[in-house]
Coordinates of N, CA and C in Angstrom, one line a residue:
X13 N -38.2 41.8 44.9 CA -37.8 42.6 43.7 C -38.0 41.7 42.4
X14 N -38.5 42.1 41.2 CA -38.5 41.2 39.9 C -36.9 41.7 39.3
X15 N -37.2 41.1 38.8 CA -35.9 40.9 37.6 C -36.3 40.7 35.8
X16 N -35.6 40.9 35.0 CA -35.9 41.1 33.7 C -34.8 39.2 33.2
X17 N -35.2 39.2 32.0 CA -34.1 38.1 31.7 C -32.8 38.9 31.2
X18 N -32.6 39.9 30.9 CA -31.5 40.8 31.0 C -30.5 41.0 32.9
X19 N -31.7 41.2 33.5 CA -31.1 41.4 34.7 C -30.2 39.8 35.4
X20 N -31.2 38.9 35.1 CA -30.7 37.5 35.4 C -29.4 36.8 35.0
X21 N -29.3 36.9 33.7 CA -28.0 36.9 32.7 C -27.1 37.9 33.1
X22 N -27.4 38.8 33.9 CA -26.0 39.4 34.5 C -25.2 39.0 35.8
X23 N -26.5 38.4 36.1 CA -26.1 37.4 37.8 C -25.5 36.3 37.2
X24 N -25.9 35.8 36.1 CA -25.1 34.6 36.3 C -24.0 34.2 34.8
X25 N -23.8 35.2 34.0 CA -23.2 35.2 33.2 C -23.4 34.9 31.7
X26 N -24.3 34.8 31.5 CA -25.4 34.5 30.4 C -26.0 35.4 29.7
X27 N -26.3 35.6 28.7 CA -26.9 36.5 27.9 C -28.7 36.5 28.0
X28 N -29.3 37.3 27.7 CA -30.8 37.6 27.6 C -31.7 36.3 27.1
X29 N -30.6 36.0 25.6 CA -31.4 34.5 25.0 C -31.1 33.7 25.8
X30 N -30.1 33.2 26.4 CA -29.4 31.8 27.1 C -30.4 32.0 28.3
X31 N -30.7 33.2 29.0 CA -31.6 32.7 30.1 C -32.7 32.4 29.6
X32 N -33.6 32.7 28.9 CA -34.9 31.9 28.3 C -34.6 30.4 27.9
X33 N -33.8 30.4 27.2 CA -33.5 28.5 26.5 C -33.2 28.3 28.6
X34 N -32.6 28.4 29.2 CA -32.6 27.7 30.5 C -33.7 27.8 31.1
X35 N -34.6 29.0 31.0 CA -36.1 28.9 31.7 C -36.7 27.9 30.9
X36 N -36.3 28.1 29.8 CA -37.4 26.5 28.7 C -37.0 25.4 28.8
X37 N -35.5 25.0 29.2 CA -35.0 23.7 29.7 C -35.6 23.2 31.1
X38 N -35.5 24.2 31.9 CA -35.4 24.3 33.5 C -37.5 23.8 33.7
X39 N -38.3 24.5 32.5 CA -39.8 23.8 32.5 C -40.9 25.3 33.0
X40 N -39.8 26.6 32.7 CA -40.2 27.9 33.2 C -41.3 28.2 32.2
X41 N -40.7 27.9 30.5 CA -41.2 29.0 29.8 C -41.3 27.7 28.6
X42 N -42.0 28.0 27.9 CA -42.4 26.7 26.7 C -42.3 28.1 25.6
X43 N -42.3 27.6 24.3 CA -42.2 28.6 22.9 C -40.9 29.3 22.3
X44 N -41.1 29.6 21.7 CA -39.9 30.1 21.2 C -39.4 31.5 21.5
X45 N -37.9 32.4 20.4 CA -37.4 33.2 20.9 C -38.6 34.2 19.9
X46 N -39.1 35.3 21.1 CA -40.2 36.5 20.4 C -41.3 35.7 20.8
X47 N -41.6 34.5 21.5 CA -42.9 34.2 21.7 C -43.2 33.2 23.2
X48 N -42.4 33.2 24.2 CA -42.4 32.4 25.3 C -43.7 32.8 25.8
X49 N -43.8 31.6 26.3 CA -44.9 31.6 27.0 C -44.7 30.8 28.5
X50 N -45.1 31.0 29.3 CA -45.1 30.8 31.2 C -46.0 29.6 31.4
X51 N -44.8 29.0 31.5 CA -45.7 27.2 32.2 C -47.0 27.1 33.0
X52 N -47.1 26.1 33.6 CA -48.0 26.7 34.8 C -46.4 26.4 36.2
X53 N -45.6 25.8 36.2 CA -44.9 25.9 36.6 C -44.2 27.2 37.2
X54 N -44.5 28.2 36.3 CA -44.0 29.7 36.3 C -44.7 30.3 37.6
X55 N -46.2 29.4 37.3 CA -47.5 30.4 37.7 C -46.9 31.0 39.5
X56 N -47.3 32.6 39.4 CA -46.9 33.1 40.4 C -45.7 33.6 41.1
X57 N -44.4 33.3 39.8 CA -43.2 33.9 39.8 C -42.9 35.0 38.6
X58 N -43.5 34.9 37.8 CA -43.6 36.0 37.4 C -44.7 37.5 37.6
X59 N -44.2 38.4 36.6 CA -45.3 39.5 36.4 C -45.3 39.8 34.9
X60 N -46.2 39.8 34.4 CA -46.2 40.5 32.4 C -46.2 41.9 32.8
X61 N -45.4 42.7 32.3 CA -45.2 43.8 32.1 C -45.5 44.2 30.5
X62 N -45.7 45.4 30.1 CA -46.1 46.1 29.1 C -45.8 46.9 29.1
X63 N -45.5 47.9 27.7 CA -44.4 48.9 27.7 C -45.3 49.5 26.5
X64 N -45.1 50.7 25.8 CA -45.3 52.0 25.0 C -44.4 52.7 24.7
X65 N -44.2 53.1 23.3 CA -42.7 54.1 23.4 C -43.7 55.4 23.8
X66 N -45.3 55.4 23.4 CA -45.6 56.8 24.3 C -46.3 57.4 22.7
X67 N -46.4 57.2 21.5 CA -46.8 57.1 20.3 C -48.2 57.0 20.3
X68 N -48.9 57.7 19.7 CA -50.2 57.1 18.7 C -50.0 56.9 17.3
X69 N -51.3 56.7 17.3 CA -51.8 56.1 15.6 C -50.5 55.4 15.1
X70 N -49.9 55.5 13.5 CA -49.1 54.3 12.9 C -48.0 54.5 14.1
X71 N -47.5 55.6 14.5 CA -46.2 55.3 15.3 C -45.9 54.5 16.5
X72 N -47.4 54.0 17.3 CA -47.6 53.6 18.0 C -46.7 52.2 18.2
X73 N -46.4 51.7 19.1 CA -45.7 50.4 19.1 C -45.7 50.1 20.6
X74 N -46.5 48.8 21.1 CA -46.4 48.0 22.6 C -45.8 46.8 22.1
X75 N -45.2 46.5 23.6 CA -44.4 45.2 23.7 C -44.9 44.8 24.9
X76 N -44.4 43.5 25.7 CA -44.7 42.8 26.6 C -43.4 42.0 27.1
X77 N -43.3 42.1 28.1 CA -42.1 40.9 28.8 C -42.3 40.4 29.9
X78 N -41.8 39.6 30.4 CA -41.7 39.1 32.0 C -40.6 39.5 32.7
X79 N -41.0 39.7 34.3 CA -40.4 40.2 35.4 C -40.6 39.4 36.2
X80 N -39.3 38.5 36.4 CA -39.2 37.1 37.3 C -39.1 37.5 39.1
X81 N -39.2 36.4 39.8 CA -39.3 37.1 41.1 C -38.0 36.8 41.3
X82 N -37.2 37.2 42.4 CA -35.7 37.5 42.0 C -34.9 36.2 42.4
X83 N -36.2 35.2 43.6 CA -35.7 33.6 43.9 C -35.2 33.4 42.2
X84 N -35.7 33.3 41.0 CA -35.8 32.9 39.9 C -34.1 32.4 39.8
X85 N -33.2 33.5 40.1 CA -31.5 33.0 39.9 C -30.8 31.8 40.8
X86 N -31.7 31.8 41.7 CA -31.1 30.7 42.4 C -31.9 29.4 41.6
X87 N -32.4 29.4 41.6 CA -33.0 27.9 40.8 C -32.2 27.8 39.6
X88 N -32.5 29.0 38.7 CA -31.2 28.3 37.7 C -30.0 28.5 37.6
X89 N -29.1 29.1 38.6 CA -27.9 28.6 39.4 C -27.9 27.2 39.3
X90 N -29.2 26.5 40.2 CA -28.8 25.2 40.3 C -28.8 24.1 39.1
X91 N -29.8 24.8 38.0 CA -29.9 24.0 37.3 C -28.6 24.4 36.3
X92 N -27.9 25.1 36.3 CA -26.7 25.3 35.8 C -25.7 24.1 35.9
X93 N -25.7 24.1 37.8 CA -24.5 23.5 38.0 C -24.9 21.9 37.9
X94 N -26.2 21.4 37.4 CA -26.5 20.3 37.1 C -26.5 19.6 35.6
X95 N -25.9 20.7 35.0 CA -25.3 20.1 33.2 C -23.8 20.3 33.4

């Protein structure tokens, strides 16, 4: 099953931003908040997902996120209990 950084932060108590800054600490994700980017360390735990509200022309609007593989909480579980 994937997981969102929303879904992750509910497993372990964390909010949406705090799991990114731990995927960027932890060596998951490099960049900033609106622009992460997937290590090669990531490589193969995630999936990029892409979204549409369903719009053309100016109304149009896509986005992009990642969908971690659901191992993803146990690793930063542990890197949790390592600070």
């Amino acid at each position: 099953m994937k997981v969102s950084a929303k879904m992750i932060g509910e497993q372990l108590g964390l909010t949406s931003g705090e799991v990114n800054k731990l995927l960027q600490k932890s060596g998951y994700l490099t960049g900033n908040p609106g622009n992460w980017i997937p290590t090669n360390i990531a490589q193969g735990l995630f999936e990029l997902m892409k979204k549409t509200n369903g719009y053309g022309g100016y109304a149009k609007r896509e986005w992009t996120f990642l969908m971690w593989d659901e191992g993803i909480v146990d690793e930063l579980r542990k890197s949790l209990k390592k600070n």
